[in-house]
Short mmCIF file of C-alpha atoms and ligand atoms in Angstrom, two decimals:
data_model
loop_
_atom_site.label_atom_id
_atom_site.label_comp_id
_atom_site.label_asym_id
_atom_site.label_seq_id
_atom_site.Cartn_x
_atom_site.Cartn_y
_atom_site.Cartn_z
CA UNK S 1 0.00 0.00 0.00
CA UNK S 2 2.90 2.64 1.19
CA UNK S 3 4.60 1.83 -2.38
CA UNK S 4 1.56 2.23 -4.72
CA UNK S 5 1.11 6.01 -2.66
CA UNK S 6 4.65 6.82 -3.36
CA UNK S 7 4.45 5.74 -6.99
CA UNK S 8 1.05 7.34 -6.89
CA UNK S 9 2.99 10.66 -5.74
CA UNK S 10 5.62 10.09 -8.10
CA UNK S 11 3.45 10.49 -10.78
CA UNK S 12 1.74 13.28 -9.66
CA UNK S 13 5.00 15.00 -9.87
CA UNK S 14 6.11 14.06 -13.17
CA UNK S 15 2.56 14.83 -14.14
CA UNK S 16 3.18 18.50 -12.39
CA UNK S 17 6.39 19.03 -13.59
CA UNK S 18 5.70 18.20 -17.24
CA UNK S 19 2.55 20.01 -17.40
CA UNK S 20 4.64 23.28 -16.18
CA UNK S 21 7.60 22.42 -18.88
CA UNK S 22 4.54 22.43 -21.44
CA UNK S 23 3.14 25.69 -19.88
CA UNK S 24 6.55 27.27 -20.06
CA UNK S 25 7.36 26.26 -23.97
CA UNK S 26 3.62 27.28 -24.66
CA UNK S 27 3.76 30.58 -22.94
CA UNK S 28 7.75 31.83 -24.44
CA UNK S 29 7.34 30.35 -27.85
CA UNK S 30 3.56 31.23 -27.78
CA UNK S 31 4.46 34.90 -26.96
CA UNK S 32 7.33 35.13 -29.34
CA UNK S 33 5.23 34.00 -32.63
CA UNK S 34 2.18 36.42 -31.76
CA UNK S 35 4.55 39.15 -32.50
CA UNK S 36 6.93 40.19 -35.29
CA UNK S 37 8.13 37.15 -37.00
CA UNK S 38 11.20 37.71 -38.66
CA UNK S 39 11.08 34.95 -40.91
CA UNK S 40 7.65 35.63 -42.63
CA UNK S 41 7.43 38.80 -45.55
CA UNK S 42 4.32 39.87 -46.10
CA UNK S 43 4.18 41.71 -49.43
CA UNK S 44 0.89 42.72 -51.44
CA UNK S 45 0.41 39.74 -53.51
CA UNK S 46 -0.16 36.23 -52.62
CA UNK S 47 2.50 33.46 -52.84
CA UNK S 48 0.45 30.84 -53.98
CA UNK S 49 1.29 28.50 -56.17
CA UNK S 50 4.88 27.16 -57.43
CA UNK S 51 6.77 24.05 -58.61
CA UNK S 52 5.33 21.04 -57.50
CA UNK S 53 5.99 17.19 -58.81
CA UNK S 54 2.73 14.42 -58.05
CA UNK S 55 1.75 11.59 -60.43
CA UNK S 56 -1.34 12.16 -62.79
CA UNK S 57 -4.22 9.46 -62.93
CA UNK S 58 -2.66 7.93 -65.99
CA UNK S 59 0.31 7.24 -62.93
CA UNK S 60 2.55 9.57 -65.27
CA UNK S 61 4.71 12.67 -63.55
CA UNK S 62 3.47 15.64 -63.36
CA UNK S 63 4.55 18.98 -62.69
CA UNK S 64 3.31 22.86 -62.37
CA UNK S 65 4.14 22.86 -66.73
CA UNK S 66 0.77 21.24 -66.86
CA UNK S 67 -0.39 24.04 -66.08
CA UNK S 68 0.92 26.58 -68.70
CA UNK S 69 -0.81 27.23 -71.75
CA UNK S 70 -4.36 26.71 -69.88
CA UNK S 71 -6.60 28.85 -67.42
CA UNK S 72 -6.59 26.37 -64.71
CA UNK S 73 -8.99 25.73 -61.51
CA UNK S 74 -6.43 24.12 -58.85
CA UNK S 75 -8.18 23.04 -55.55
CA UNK S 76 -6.70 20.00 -52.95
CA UNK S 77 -9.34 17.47 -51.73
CA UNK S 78 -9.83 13.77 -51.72
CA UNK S 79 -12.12 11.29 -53.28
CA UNK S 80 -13.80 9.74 -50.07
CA UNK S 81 -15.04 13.46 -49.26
CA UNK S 82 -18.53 13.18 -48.56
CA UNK S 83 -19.36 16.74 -49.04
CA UNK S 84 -17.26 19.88 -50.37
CA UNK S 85 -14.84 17.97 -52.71
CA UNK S 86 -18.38 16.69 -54.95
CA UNK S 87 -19.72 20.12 -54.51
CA UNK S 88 -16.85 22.14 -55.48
CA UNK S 89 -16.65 19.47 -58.79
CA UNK S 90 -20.30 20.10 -59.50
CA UNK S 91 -19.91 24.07 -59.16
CA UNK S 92 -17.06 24.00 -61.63
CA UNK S 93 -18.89 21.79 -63.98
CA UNK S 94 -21.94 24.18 -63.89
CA UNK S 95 -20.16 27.10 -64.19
CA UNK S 96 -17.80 26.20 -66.94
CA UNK S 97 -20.93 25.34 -69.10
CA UNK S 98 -22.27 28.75 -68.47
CA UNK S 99 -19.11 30.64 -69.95
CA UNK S 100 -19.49 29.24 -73.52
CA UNK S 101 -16.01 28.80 -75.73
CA UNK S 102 -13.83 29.78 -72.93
CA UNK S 103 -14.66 26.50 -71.29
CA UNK S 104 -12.10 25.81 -73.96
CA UNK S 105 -9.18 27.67 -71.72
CA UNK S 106 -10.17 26.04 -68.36
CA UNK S 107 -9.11 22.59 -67.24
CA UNK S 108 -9.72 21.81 -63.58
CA UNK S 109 -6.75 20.43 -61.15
CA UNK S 110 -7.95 18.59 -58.48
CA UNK S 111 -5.01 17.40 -56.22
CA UNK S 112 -5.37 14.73 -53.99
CA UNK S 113 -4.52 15.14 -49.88
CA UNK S 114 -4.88 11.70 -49.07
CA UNK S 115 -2.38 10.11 -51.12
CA UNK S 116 -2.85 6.95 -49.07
CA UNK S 117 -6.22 5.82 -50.19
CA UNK S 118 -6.06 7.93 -53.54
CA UNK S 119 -4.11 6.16 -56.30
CA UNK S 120 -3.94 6.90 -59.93
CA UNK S 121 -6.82 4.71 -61.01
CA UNK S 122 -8.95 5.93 -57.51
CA UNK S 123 -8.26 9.46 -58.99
CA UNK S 124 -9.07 8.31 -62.58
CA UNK S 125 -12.34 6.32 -62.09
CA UNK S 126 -13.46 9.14 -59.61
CA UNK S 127 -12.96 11.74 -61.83
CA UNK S 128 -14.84 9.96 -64.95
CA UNK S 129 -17.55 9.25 -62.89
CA UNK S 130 -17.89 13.47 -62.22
CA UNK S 131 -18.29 13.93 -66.27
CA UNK S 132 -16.83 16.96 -66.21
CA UNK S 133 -17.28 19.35 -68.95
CA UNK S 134 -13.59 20.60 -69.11
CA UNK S 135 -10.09 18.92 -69.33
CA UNK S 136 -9.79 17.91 -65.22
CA UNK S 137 -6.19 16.27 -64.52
CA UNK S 138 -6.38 14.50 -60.76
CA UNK S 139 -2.76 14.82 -59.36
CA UNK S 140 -1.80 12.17 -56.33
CA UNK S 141 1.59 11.52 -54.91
CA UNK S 142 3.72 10.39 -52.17
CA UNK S 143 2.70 12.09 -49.13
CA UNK S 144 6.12 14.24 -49.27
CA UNK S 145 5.12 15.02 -52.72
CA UNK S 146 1.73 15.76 -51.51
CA UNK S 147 2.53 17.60 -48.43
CA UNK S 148 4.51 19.96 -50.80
CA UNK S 149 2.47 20.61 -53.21
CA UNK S 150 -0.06 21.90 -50.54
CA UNK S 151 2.40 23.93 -48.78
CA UNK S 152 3.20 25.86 -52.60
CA UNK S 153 -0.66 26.40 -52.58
CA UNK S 154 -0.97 27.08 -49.12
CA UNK S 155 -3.64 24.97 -48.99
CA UNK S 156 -4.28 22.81 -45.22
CA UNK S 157 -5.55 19.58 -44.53
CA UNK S 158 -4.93 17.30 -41.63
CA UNK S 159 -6.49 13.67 -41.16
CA UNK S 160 -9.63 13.15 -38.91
CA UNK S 161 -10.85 10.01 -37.45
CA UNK S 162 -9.36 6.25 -37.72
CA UNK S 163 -9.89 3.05 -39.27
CA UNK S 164 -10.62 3.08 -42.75
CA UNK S 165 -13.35 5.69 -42.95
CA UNK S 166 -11.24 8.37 -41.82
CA UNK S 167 -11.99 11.85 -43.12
CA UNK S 168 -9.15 14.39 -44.27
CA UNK S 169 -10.36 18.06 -43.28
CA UNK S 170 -8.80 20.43 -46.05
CA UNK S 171 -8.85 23.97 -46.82
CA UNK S 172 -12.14 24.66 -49.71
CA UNK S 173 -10.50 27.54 -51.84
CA UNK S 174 -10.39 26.75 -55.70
CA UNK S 175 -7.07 28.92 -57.08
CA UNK S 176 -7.41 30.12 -60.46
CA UNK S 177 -4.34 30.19 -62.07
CA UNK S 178 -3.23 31.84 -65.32
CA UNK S 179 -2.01 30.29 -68.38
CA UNK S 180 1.40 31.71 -67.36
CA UNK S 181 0.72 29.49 -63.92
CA UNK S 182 0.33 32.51 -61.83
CA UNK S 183 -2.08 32.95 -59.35
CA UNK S 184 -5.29 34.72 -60.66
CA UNK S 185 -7.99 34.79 -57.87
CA UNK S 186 -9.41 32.67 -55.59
CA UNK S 187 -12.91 30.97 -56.31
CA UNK S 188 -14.39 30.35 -52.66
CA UNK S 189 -16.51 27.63 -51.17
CA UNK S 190 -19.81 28.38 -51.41
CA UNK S 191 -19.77 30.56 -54.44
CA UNK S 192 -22.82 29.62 -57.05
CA UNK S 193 -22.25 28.61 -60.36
CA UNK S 194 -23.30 31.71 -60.95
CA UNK S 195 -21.00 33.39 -59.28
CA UNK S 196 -18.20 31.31 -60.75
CA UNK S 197 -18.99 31.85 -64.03
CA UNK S 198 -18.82 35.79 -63.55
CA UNK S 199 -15.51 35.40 -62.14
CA UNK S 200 -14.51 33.14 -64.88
CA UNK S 201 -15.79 34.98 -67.34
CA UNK S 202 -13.73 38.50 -66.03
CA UNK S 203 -10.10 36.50 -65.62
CA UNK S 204 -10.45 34.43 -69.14
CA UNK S 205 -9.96 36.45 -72.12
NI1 NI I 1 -13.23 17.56 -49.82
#
């Protein structure tokens, strides 16, 4: 009995003094990153976008060239999304067949953030299965490759849940890129086709 109370205490301790050590880290590192960071520039356009190397669904590289030479829709999802990754296909489907022959400019890049479950052919029967109107490349990788990619678009997604019907929250934004690659504008969440279309319609020329 006296030795389970001293253990008992012992770990109370530990418990104590690791909880302070976390406090401590927390509350210096916590205070330095709420001010000035010194290794961020903020400047009045938005980094987004960049070199990048994933596999296509045809299991062929692929790099930020496929992307010159078209107006392209880039957005970061997964093909076991229940909700915004079908949405955000069926927006761009319905608003690329309201803007007539500049549908002709647009192909859609949907790159995956669950490179574990999302191979080539998952990518590539998904993606048929959408019909989509417009050229639409599905880009998967290694999760390195992945993880990259996303950080050039700035894009976020973490894994939620375990087992195999684990969910992968993501960041929504569709990033319109120019034929030159650049970023354009963003196309948010929730936008109608409607509203797509317009913005379409003002960026493709
Ligand atoms: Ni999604």
């Amino acid at each position: 009995m006296n030795r389970v109370r001293v253990l008992l205490v012992l770990v109370c301790v530990a418990a104590a003094l690791f909880a302070g050590l976390l406090a401590w880290r927390v509350g210096v590192f916590g205070g330095r990153s709420g001010g000035a960071n010194p290794g961020v520039t903020s400047t009045g356009t938005a980094a987004i976008g960049g070199p990048f190397a994933l596999i296509d669904q045809d299991g062929r590289p692929v790099t930020e060239a496929a992307l010159k030479g078209q107006w392209s829709a880039v957005f970061f999802g997964f093909t076991y999304c229940p909700d915004v990754c079908p949405g955000t296909l069926q927006a761009l489907k319905a608003a690329a067949g309201q803007i007539g022959g500049k549908a002709d400019k647009l192909q859609v890049v949907f790159i995956s953030v669950d490179p574990q479950r999302d191979t080539p052919q998952q990518m590539k029967d998904y993606l048929s299965a959408m019909e989509m109107p417009v050229k639409t490349i599905g880009m998967t990788g290694t999760p390195e490759q992945v993880a990259a990619a996303a950080k050039a678009y700035r894009a976020y997604y973490k894994k939620n849940g375990e087992g195999e019907g684990y969910l992968v929250d993501h960041s929504t934004a569709v990033y319109l890129m120019n034929p030159e690659g650049q970023f354009d504008r963003v196309l948010a969440y929730g936008m109608t086709p409607d509203q797509m279309a317009e913005q379409l319609n003002q960026a493709i020329n």
